[in-house]
Amino acid sequence: MKIKQIFGAALGASTIALMMSSTAMAVTLNLHNGGDPRTLDPAKQSGNWEDRPISDCIEGLMTIDVKGEPILGQAKSYDVSEDGLTYTFHLRDDIVWSDGTPVTAQDFVTGLERLVNPKTAAEYAYLAGFIAGANDYNSGASTDPSTIGIKAVDDKTVQYTLLSPTPYFLGALTHPSLYPVPTADVQANGEDWASTTHILCNAAFKITEWVPGSYVRSVKNDKYYDAANVKIDEVFYHVLEDNAAALNRYRAGEFDLLSDFPTDQYQLLQDQYPGEAHVSPILAVYYYVLNQEKPPLDDVEIRKALSMAIERDVIGRDILGTGDLPAYSWVPPGTASYEGETYKNDWQDLPYEEKVKQAAAIMASKGYTPANPLSLQLRYNTNDNHRRIAVAIGAMWEAIGVKVDLFNAETGVHYDALDAGDYQVGRAGWIMDYNDASNMLDLLRTGTKQADGKIAWGNNYGRYSNPEYDSLLDQAAKELDLVKRAGLMHQAEKIAMDEYGAIPIYDYVSKWVVSPKISGFEDNAVDRHFVRYMSKAE
């Protein structure tokens, strides 16, 4: 369901005062969340603005520590078979849902079955592809959920069977799509189980209120096994896509954390709020997707020209000013188990003037010139930084015979359009869910054909498809030698980048602002920050 955006800046002073002290003596954290969640269902979420409230509410077998590294969560231990294909997890004795009912192994089975059930239409269903039977069930090739490689051995033991040894499996289990769900709640309430009326939580916080366009509110879950070490009593995840307004509210003391800030204010933050702006490299890529189902963007030469004409060096240095590095490869530098040469195309080292000259020649050969331009709509989600980048790239494309019409929408509406293929060029970004190249490369896999004949593209918004690319990733998924596995993935990356399956623009740095009152926030490579680790001084 599409939800109309209501900017949080419109909230009155009395409402803000209530949020900041809604419970007597409560320690309240006011977090600028950016976009409005489209869902609170872990199987259906797709962005970090949804992950933040969900992951503070629901915990998987594995979770992350303050540094973003995988640690035991709802599981107290696990065993791995000698062939690396079977993982057996033993649940903690003291885990319950927020209504007091025990968390059982069946809740993890139910969660996975919902994720890969084609009726759920989960964008992240492909993430479970390393689990035996998951892809077959998701595609409709199998209609028996018992063929999925997960079973509840007993109430306290859950077992996974993998297609091949998966070095990133434990990290993948920290992702919301592989979280458990309360089986009885889902059975009783169907898809409404994740509404604030019914949602149950097994993590540090429980969601109590969601005002679309304004905020999600959570309160401390006293039934959480580590509740004694949780120092925050309630959290407001504020919806506000206007970064300038968010910064103003931070400066006024209304927000404790900003998840983003206007980059043209970076120097002001350094001067007036030293140490509060957190800018740190993360495993993430900012990119544009081109809808390859619609001509002329189905032409690889036009996609090449559009990529060549982007002067990436000035974006991080001048437009953003926060040091984001230009990106030509799909997999971010520093990704684990990805030894080998970084992808490099045959034109990226040319002087920019030569790139523009060659790109313009390509466009002219297709009949597009500044006098007879190709008209393209460039969509981006409402955000000052996205707007600045879109304006700059639109100007760069004018020189090669492209007329750009900028169109912005709220985050949820924007990604709904990308999901539906209702766009020409769209802005997207990806923070890696776990530190493995497959998490980036799987984004460009061909979609899964469903029983009704339609293709579910998941997060492959551009509808890029190449059988050789898919085959190389399938081979890599079964390769036990990590060096050979990396080689196969490098081959796949080259194919996708040579065909401009997407246009990477820069490798992200995180852009948080953290009040000196907040402790327990640490920069990390996956840019996930759980409130359970934070405290606030008054």
Coordinates of C-alpha atoms in Angstrom, one line a residue:
M1 CA 0.0 0.0 0.0
K2 CA 1.4 3.4 -1.0
I3 CA 1.6 5.9 1.9
K4 CA 1.5 9.6 1.4
Q5 CA 4.5 11.4 2.8
I6 CA 3.9 13.9 5.6
F7 CA 7.1 15.8 6.4
G8 CA 8.0 15.5 10.0
A9 CA 9.0 19.2 9.9
A10 CA 5.3 20.0 10.2
L11 CA 5.0 18.5 13.7
G12 CA 4.1 21.1 16.3
A13 CA 6.2 21.9 19.3
S14 CA 3.8 20.2 21.7
T15 CA 4.1 17.0 19.7
I16 CA 7.9 17.2 19.7
A17 CA 7.8 17.8 23.4
L18 CA 5.6 14.8 23.9
M19 CA 8.1 12.6 21.9
M20 CA 11.0 13.8 23.9
S21 CA 9.4 13.0 27.2
S22 CA 6.5 10.7 26.5
T23 CA 7.3 8.5 29.5
A24 CA 8.1 9.9 32.9
M25 CA 11.9 9.7 33.3
A26 CA 12.2 7.6 30.2
V27 CA 15.4 7.8 28.2
T28 CA 14.2 8.7 24.7
L29 CA 16.3 8.4 21.5
N30 CA 15.1 10.6 18.6
L31 CA 16.6 9.1 15.4
H32 CA 16.2 10.7 12.0
N33 CA 15.3 7.7 9.8
G34 CA 14.9 9.4 6.5
G35 CA 12.3 7.6 4.4
D36 CA 8.9 6.3 5.6
P37 CA 8.9 2.5 5.9
R38 CA 6.7 0.8 3.4
T39 CA 6.4 -2.2 5.7
L40 CA 7.4 -3.6 9.1
D41 CA 7.5 -7.2 7.8
P42 CA 11.1 -8.5 7.6
A43 CA 10.3 -10.6 4.6
K44 CA 9.1 -7.6 2.6
Q45 CA 11.5 -4.9 3.7
S46 CA 14.1 -3.6 1.2
G47 CA 15.8 -0.5 2.5
N48 CA 17.8 0.7 5.5
W49 CA 15.0 3.0 6.5
E50 CA 12.9 -0.2 7.1
D51 CA 15.8 -2.2 8.5
R52 CA 16.4 0.2 11.4
P53 CA 13.0 -0.2 13.2
I54 CA 12.7 -3.9 12.2
S55 CA 16.1 -5.0 13.4
D56 CA 15.7 -3.3 16.7
C57 CA 12.4 -5.3 17.0
I58 CA 13.3 -8.7 15.6
E59 CA 16.5 -10.7 16.0
G60 CA 17.7 -13.7 14.0
L61 CA 19.8 -16.7 14.9
M62 CA 22.8 -14.5 14.3
T63 CA 22.9 -10.7 15.0
I64 CA 25.7 -8.1 14.8
D65 CA 27.8 -6.4 17.4
V66 CA 28.5 -2.7 17.5
K67 CA 31.2 -3.1 14.9
G68 CA 28.8 -4.8 12.5
E69 CA 30.4 -8.2 12.8
P70 CA 28.1 -11.3 13.1
I71 CA 27.6 -12.7 16.6
L72 CA 25.2 -15.2 18.1
G73 CA 21.7 -13.9 18.5
Q74 CA 18.7 -16.1 19.3
A75 CA 21.0 -19.1 19.0
K76 CA 23.4 -20.0 21.8
S77 CA 25.5 -22.2 19.6
Y78 CA 25.7 -24.0 16.3
D79 CA 27.3 -27.1 14.7
V80 CA 28.5 -27.4 11.1
S81 CA 28.8 -30.8 9.3
E82 CA 32.2 -31.8 7.9
D83 CA 31.1 -31.1 4.3
G84 CA 29.9 -27.6 5.2
L85 CA 26.4 -28.2 4.0
T86 CA 24.4 -28.7 7.2
Y87 CA 24.2 -26.0 10.0
T88 CA 22.4 -27.0 13.2
F89 CA 21.5 -24.1 15.6
H90 CA 20.6 -24.5 19.2
L91 CA 18.3 -21.8 20.5
R92 CA 18.8 -19.9 23.8
D93 CA 16.7 -21.1 26.7
D94 CA 15.5 -17.6 27.6
I95 CA 14.1 -16.3 24.3
V96 CA 10.4 -15.3 24.0
W97 CA 8.3 -13.0 21.9
S98 CA 7.1 -9.8 23.5
D99 CA 3.8 -11.4 24.5
G100 CA 5.7 -14.0 26.5
T101 CA 5.3 -17.0 24.2
P102 CA 8.6 -18.9 23.5
V103 CA 10.5 -18.4 20.3
T104 CA 10.7 -21.8 18.7
A105 CA 12.6 -23.4 15.8
Q106 CA 9.3 -23.5 13.9
D107 CA 9.3 -19.7 13.9
F108 CA 12.5 -19.7 11.8
V109 CA 11.0 -22.3 9.5
T110 CA 7.8 -20.2 9.1
G111 CA 10.0 -17.1 8.4
L112 CA 11.9 -18.7 5.6
E113 CA 8.9 -20.3 4.1
R114 CA 7.1 -16.9 3.9
L115 CA 10.2 -15.3 2.4
V116 CA 10.4 -17.8 -0.5
N117 CA 6.7 -18.3 -1.0
P118 CA 6.0 -16.6 -4.4
K119 CA 2.7 -15.2 -2.9
T120 CA 4.8 -13.1 -0.5
A121 CA 6.5 -11.4 -3.5
A122 CA 9.6 -10.7 -1.4
E123 CA 12.3 -8.7 -3.2
Y124 CA 14.9 -10.5 -1.1
A125 CA 13.7 -14.1 -1.8
Y126 CA 16.8 -14.6 -3.9
L127 CA 19.0 -14.1 -0.9
A128 CA 17.9 -17.5 0.3
G129 CA 19.1 -19.1 -2.9
F130 CA 22.0 -20.9 -1.2
I131 CA 19.5 -22.9 0.9
A132 CA 18.5 -26.2 -0.7
G133 CA 15.1 -26.1 -2.4
A134 CA 14.5 -22.3 -1.8
N135 CA 14.8 -21.2 -5.4
D136 CA 12.6 -24.1 -6.6
Y137 CA 9.9 -23.2 -4.2
N138 CA 10.1 -19.5 -5.0
S139 CA 9.9 -20.2 -8.7
G140 CA 7.0 -22.6 -8.4
A141 CA 9.0 -25.6 -9.6
S142 CA 8.1 -27.1 -6.2
T143 CA 4.9 -26.4 -4.3
D144 CA 5.9 -28.5 -1.2
P145 CA 7.5 -26.3 1.5
S146 CA 9.0 -29.4 3.1
T147 CA 11.5 -29.5 0.2
I148 CA 13.1 -26.3 1.5
G149 CA 16.4 -27.0 3.3
I150 CA 15.2 -26.0 6.8
K151 CA 13.6 -28.0 9.5
A152 CA 12.7 -27.8 13.2
V153 CA 14.4 -30.8 14.7
D154 CA 12.6 -29.9 18.0
D155 CA 11.4 -26.7 19.6
K156 CA 15.0 -25.6 20.4
T157 CA 16.9 -26.9 17.3
V158 CA 16.7 -25.6 13.8
Q159 CA 18.7 -27.1 10.9
Y160 CA 19.6 -25.7 7.5
T161 CA 20.8 -27.7 4.5
L162 CA 22.7 -25.7 1.9
L163 CA 23.3 -26.3 -1.7
S164 CA 27.0 -25.9 -1.3
P165 CA 29.4 -24.6 1.4
T166 CA 28.6 -20.9 1.9
P167 CA 31.4 -18.9 3.6
Y168 CA 29.1 -16.0 4.2
F169 CA 26.1 -18.0 5.6
L170 CA 26.4 -16.7 9.2
G171 CA 26.6 -13.1 8.0
A172 CA 23.6 -13.7 5.8
L173 CA 21.6 -14.8 8.8
T174 CA 21.9 -11.3 10.3
H175 CA 19.8 -9.9 7.4
P176 CA 16.1 -9.2 8.2
S177 CA 14.8 -11.4 5.4
L178 CA 16.0 -14.5 7.3
Y179 CA 14.6 -13.4 10.6
P180 CA 12.0 -15.6 12.4
V181 CA 8.3 -14.6 12.6
P182 CA 5.8 -15.6 15.4
T183 CA 4.1 -18.6 13.8
A184 CA 0.9 -18.4 15.8
D185 CA 0.6 -14.7 15.2
V186 CA 1.0 -15.2 11.4
Q187 CA -1.5 -18.0 11.4
A188 CA -4.0 -16.0 13.4
N189 CA -3.6 -12.6 11.6
G190 CA -2.2 -13.4 8.1
E191 CA -0.4 -10.6 6.4
D192 CA -1.7 -8.2 9.1
W193 CA 0.6 -9.8 11.6
A194 CA 3.2 -7.1 11.0
S195 CA 0.8 -4.2 11.8
T196 CA 1.3 -2.3 15.0
T197 CA -1.9 -4.0 16.3
H198 CA -0.4 -7.5 16.2
I199 CA 3.4 -7.3 15.7
L200 CA 5.4 -9.3 18.2
C201 CA 9.1 -8.7 18.8
N202 CA 11.9 -10.8 20.2
A203 CA 14.7 -8.2 20.1
A204 CA 15.6 -5.2 22.4
F205 CA 12.6 -3.1 21.4
K206 CA 8.9 -3.6 20.5
I207 CA 7.1 -1.5 18.0
T208 CA 4.1 0.2 19.5
E209 CA 3.1 2.9 17.1
W210 CA 3.5 3.8 13.4
V211 CA 2.2 7.2 12.1
P212 CA 2.8 7.0 8.4
G213 CA 4.7 10.1 7.2
S214 CA 5.8 11.0 10.7
Y215 CA 7.4 8.3 12.9
V216 CA 7.7 4.7 14.1
R217 CA 7.8 4.4 17.9
S218 CA 9.4 1.5 19.8
V219 CA 9.8 0.9 23.5
K220 CA 12.2 -1.3 25.4
N221 CA 11.2 -5.0 25.4
D222 CA 11.6 -6.1 29.0
K223 CA 11.3 -9.8 27.8
Y224 CA 14.5 -9.6 25.7
Y225 CA 17.2 -11.9 27.0
D226 CA 19.7 -9.0 27.3
A227 CA 17.2 -6.4 28.5
A228 CA 19.3 -5.6 31.5
N229 CA 22.0 -4.1 29.3
V230 CA 19.6 -2.0 27.1
K231 CA 19.9 1.6 28.2
I232 CA 17.4 3.3 25.9
D233 CA 13.7 3.2 27.0
E234 CA 12.0 4.3 23.8
V235 CA 13.0 5.2 20.2
F236 CA 11.3 7.5 17.7
Y237 CA 12.4 6.7 14.1
H238 CA 11.4 10.0 12.5
V239 CA 10.3 10.2 8.9
L240 CA 12.0 13.2 7.2
E241 CA 13.4 13.2 3.8
D242 CA 14.4 16.9 3.8
N243 CA 18.0 16.7 5.1
A244 CA 18.3 20.4 5.6
A245 CA 15.2 20.4 7.9
A246 CA 16.6 17.3 9.7
L247 CA 19.9 19.1 10.4
N248 CA 18.0 22.2 11.7
R249 CA 16.1 19.9 14.1
Y250 CA 19.4 18.3 15.2
R251 CA 20.9 21.7 15.9
A252 CA 17.7 22.6 17.9
G253 CA 18.2 19.5 20.0
E254 CA 15.2 17.7 18.7
F255 CA 17.1 14.8 17.1
D256 CA 19.9 12.8 18.7
L257 CA 21.1 11.0 15.5
L258 CA 20.9 11.9 11.8
S259 CA 21.2 9.1 9.3
D260 CA 22.1 11.6 6.6
F261 CA 23.0 15.3 6.2
P262 CA 23.3 17.8 3.4
T263 CA 26.8 17.5 2.2
D264 CA 27.1 21.2 1.5
Q265 CA 26.8 21.6 5.3
Y266 CA 29.8 19.2 6.0
Q267 CA 32.2 22.1 6.7
L268 CA 29.7 23.8 9.0
L269 CA 29.4 20.6 11.0
Q270 CA 33.2 20.2 11.2
D271 CA 33.5 23.8 12.3
Q272 CA 30.6 24.1 14.7
Y273 CA 30.1 20.5 15.8
P274 CA 33.5 18.9 15.7
G275 CA 33.5 15.1 15.9
E276 CA 29.7 14.9 15.5
A277 CA 29.7 14.2 11.7
H278 CA 30.6 10.6 11.1
V279 CA 32.0 10.1 7.6
S280 CA 33.4 6.6 7.1
P281 CA 33.9 4.2 4.2
I282 CA 31.3 1.5 3.9
L283 CA 30.6 -1.5 1.6
A284 CA 28.1 0.3 -0.5
V285 CA 27.6 1.7 -4.0
Y286 CA 25.6 4.6 -5.3
Y287 CA 24.3 3.9 -8.8
Y288 CA 21.9 4.6 -11.6
V289 CA 19.7 1.9 -13.1
L290 CA 18.6 2.0 -16.7
N291 CA 15.3 0.3 -17.6
Q292 CA 16.5 -2.2 -20.3
E293 CA 13.0 -3.3 -21.1
K294 CA 12.3 0.0 -22.7
P295 CA 14.1 1.3 -25.9
P296 CA 16.5 3.0 -26.4
L297 CA 18.0 2.0 -23.0
D298 CA 18.0 -1.7 -24.2
D299 CA 20.9 -0.6 -26.5
V300 CA 24.2 -1.3 -24.7
E301 CA 26.0 1.5 -26.7
I302 CA 23.6 4.1 -25.4
R303 CA 24.1 2.8 -21.9
K304 CA 27.9 3.1 -22.5
A305 CA 27.6 6.7 -23.6
L306 CA 25.6 7.7 -20.6
S307 CA 28.1 6.1 -18.3
M308 CA 31.1 7.7 -20.1
A309 CA 29.6 11.1 -19.8
I310 CA 29.4 11.1 -16.0
E311 CA 32.4 13.0 -14.5
R312 CA 32.6 10.8 -11.4
D313 CA 35.7 12.5 -9.9
V314 CA 33.8 15.8 -9.2
I315 CA 30.9 14.2 -7.4
G316 CA 32.6 13.1 -4.2
R317 CA 35.1 15.9 -4.3
D318 CA 33.0 18.9 -5.3
I319 CA 29.2 18.1 -5.4
L320 CA 29.2 16.1 -2.1
G321 CA 32.4 17.2 -0.6
T322 CA 32.6 14.2 1.7
G323 CA 35.2 12.2 -0.2
D324 CA 33.0 9.5 -1.8
L325 CA 35.3 7.7 -4.3
P326 CA 34.4 7.4 -8.0
A327 CA 33.1 3.9 -8.9
Y328 CA 33.4 2.0 -12.1
S329 CA 33.3 -1.5 -10.6
W330 CA 30.2 -3.1 -9.1
V331 CA 31.8 -4.8 -6.1
P332 CA 33.2 -2.2 -3.6
P333 CA 36.9 -2.3 -2.7
G334 CA 37.7 -4.1 0.5
T335 CA 35.1 -6.8 0.0
A336 CA 36.2 -10.1 1.7
S337 CA 37.3 -13.1 -0.3
Y338 CA 37.5 -11.2 -3.5
E339 CA 41.1 -11.3 -4.4
G340 CA 42.1 -10.3 -7.9
E341 CA 42.3 -7.2 -10.0
T342 CA 39.5 -4.6 -9.6
Y343 CA 37.3 -4.3 -12.7
K344 CA 38.5 -1.6 -15.0
N345 CA 36.9 -0.6 -18.3
D346 CA 38.8 0.5 -21.4
W347 CA 37.9 4.2 -21.2
Q348 CA 37.9 5.2 -17.5
D349 CA 41.4 6.6 -17.5
L350 CA 40.8 8.9 -20.6
P351 CA 40.7 12.6 -20.0
Y352 CA 37.1 13.7 -19.4
E353 CA 37.0 15.8 -22.5
E354 CA 37.8 12.7 -24.6
K355 CA 35.2 10.6 -22.8
V356 CA 32.5 13.2 -23.7
K357 CA 33.8 13.3 -27.3
Q358 CA 33.5 9.6 -27.7
A359 CA 30.1 9.4 -25.9
A360 CA 28.7 12.2 -28.1
A361 CA 29.9 10.3 -31.2
I362 CA 28.0 7.2 -30.0
M363 CA 24.9 9.2 -29.4
A364 CA 25.2 10.9 -32.8
S365 CA 25.5 7.5 -34.5
K366 CA 22.1 6.7 -32.9
G367 CA 20.6 9.9 -34.1
Y368 CA 20.8 12.0 -30.9
T369 CA 22.6 15.3 -30.8
P370 CA 22.2 18.5 -28.7
A371 CA 20.0 19.8 -31.5
N372 CA 17.9 16.6 -31.6
P373 CA 18.3 15.2 -28.0
L374 CA 17.2 12.0 -26.5
S375 CA 14.6 12.8 -23.7
L376 CA 15.0 10.8 -20.6
Q377 CA 13.3 11.0 -17.2
L378 CA 15.6 10.6 -14.3
R379 CA 13.9 9.6 -11.1
Y380 CA 15.4 10.0 -7.6
N381 CA 14.0 9.7 -4.1
T382 CA 13.5 13.1 -2.3
N383 CA 16.8 14.1 -0.8
D384 CA 19.0 17.1 -1.2
N385 CA 22.1 15.1 -2.0
H386 CA 20.3 13.0 -4.7
R387 CA 18.9 16.2 -6.2
R388 CA 22.4 17.8 -6.5
I389 CA 23.8 14.7 -8.1
A390 CA 20.9 14.4 -10.5
V391 CA 21.1 18.1 -11.6
A392 CA 24.9 17.7 -12.2
I393 CA 24.6 14.5 -14.2
G394 CA 21.7 15.9 -16.2
A395 CA 24.0 18.8 -17.1
M396 CA 26.8 16.4 -18.1
W397 CA 24.4 14.4 -20.3
E398 CA 23.3 17.6 -22.2
A399 CA 26.7 17.7 -23.8
I400 CA 26.1 14.4 -25.5
G401 CA 22.6 15.0 -26.8
V402 CA 20.4 14.0 -23.8
K403 CA 17.7 16.1 -22.4
V404 CA 16.9 15.2 -18.8
D405 CA 13.6 15.6 -17.0
L406 CA 14.1 15.3 -13.2
F407 CA 11.4 13.6 -11.2
N408 CA 11.5 13.1 -7.4
A409 CA 9.3 11.2 -5.1
E410 CA 9.2 10.0 -1.6
T411 CA 11.4 7.0 -0.9
G412 CA 8.6 4.4 -0.8
V413 CA 6.9 5.7 -4.0
H414 CA 10.3 5.9 -5.7
Y415 CA 11.2 2.3 -5.1
D416 CA 7.7 1.1 -5.9
A417 CA 8.2 2.7 -9.4
L418 CA 11.6 0.9 -9.7
D419 CA 10.1 -2.4 -8.7
A420 CA 7.3 -2.0 -11.2
G421 CA 9.7 -1.0 -14.0
D422 CA 7.8 2.3 -14.3
Y423 CA 10.8 4.5 -15.1
Q424 CA 13.6 5.2 -17.6
V425 CA 16.6 6.1 -15.4
G426 CA 16.5 5.8 -11.6
R427 CA 18.7 6.4 -8.7
A428 CA 19.5 3.5 -6.4
G429 CA 22.0 2.6 -3.7
W430 CA 23.1 -0.6 -2.1
I431 CA 24.7 -1.2 1.3
M432 CA 26.0 -4.8 1.3
D433 CA 24.0 -7.0 3.7
Y434 CA 27.0 -9.2 4.4
N435 CA 30.7 -9.0 3.4
D436 CA 30.7 -11.1 0.3
A437 CA 30.9 -10.2 -3.4
S438 CA 27.8 -12.4 -4.2
N439 CA 25.7 -9.9 -2.3
M440 CA 26.4 -7.3 -4.9
L441 CA 26.6 -9.6 -7.9
D442 CA 23.2 -11.3 -7.2
L443 CA 21.5 -7.9 -7.7
L444 CA 22.0 -8.3 -11.4
R445 CA 20.9 -11.9 -11.8
T446 CA 18.1 -12.6 -14.2
G447 CA 14.7 -12.5 -12.5
T448 CA 12.9 -15.7 -11.5
K449 CA 10.1 -16.9 -13.7
Q450 CA 7.0 -17.5 -11.7
A451 CA 4.3 -20.2 -12.2
D452 CA 2.1 -17.5 -13.9
G453 CA 4.8 -16.8 -16.5
K454 CA 5.7 -13.4 -15.0
I455 CA 9.3 -12.7 -14.0
A456 CA 10.0 -11.5 -10.5
W457 CA 13.1 -9.2 -10.8
G458 CA 13.6 -8.6 -7.1
N459 CA 16.2 -5.9 -6.7
N460 CA 17.4 -6.1 -10.3
Y461 CA 15.5 -2.9 -11.1
G462 CA 17.1 -2.5 -14.6
R463 CA 16.0 -5.9 -15.7
Y464 CA 19.5 -6.8 -16.8
S465 CA 19.8 -10.3 -18.1
N466 CA 22.7 -12.4 -19.4
P467 CA 22.7 -16.2 -19.2
E468 CA 26.5 -16.4 -19.1
Y469 CA 26.6 -14.1 -16.1
D470 CA 24.0 -16.2 -14.3
S471 CA 25.9 -19.4 -15.1
L472 CA 29.2 -18.0 -13.7
L473 CA 27.4 -17.0 -10.4
D474 CA 25.9 -20.5 -10.3
Q475 CA 29.3 -22.0 -10.7
A476 CA 30.8 -19.7 -8.1
A477 CA 28.1 -20.7 -5.6
K478 CA 29.3 -24.3 -5.9
E479 CA 33.0 -23.7 -5.9
L480 CA 34.8 -24.7 -2.7
D481 CA 38.2 -23.1 -3.6
L482 CA 37.9 -19.5 -2.6
V483 CA 40.4 -18.3 -5.1
K484 CA 38.7 -20.0 -8.0
R485 CA 35.3 -18.8 -6.7
A486 CA 36.6 -15.2 -6.7
G487 CA 37.9 -15.7 -10.2
L488 CA 34.4 -16.8 -11.4
M489 CA 32.8 -13.8 -9.8
H490 CA 35.3 -11.4 -11.3
Q491 CA 34.4 -12.9 -14.7
A492 CA 30.8 -12.3 -14.0
E493 CA 31.4 -8.7 -12.8
K494 CA 33.3 -7.9 -16.1
I495 CA 30.4 -9.2 -18.2
A496 CA 27.8 -7.1 -16.3
M497 CA 29.9 -3.9 -16.3
D498 CA 31.0 -4.3 -19.9
E499 CA 27.2 -4.4 -20.7
Y500 CA 26.4 -1.6 -18.3
G501 CA 23.9 -3.7 -16.4
A502 CA 23.9 -0.8 -14.0
I503 CA 26.0 2.4 -13.8
P504 CA 28.0 2.6 -10.6
I505 CA 28.7 6.3 -9.7
Y506 CA 30.6 6.3 -6.4
D507 CA 31.4 4.1 -3.4
Y508 CA 29.6 5.4 -0.4
V509 CA 30.9 6.8 2.8
S510 CA 28.4 6.8 5.7
K511 CA 27.0 10.2 6.6
W512 CA 25.7 10.2 10.2
V513 CA 25.6 13.0 12.8
V514 CA 25.7 11.8 16.4
S515 CA 25.1 13.9 19.4
P516 CA 27.8 14.0 22.1
K517 CA 25.1 12.7 24.5
I518 CA 25.1 9.4 22.6
S519 CA 27.5 6.6 23.5
G520 CA 27.7 3.2 21.8
F521 CA 27.6 4.3 18.2
E522 CA 30.5 3.0 16.1
D523 CA 31.2 3.4 12.4
N524 CA 31.2 0.0 10.7
A525 CA 31.5 -1.3 7.2
V526 CA 27.8 -2.4 6.9
D527 CA 26.5 0.9 8.3
R528 CA 24.0 -0.8 10.6
H529 CA 23.7 0.6 14.2
F530 CA 21.4 -1.2 16.7
V531 CA 20.0 0.9 19.4
R532 CA 20.5 -1.9 21.9
Y533 CA 24.2 -0.8 22.1
M534 CA 23.5 2.9 22.6
S535 CA 23.0 5.0 25.7
K536 CA 22.2 8.6 26.2
A537 CA 23.4 11.1 28.8
E538 CA 21.0 13.7 30.0

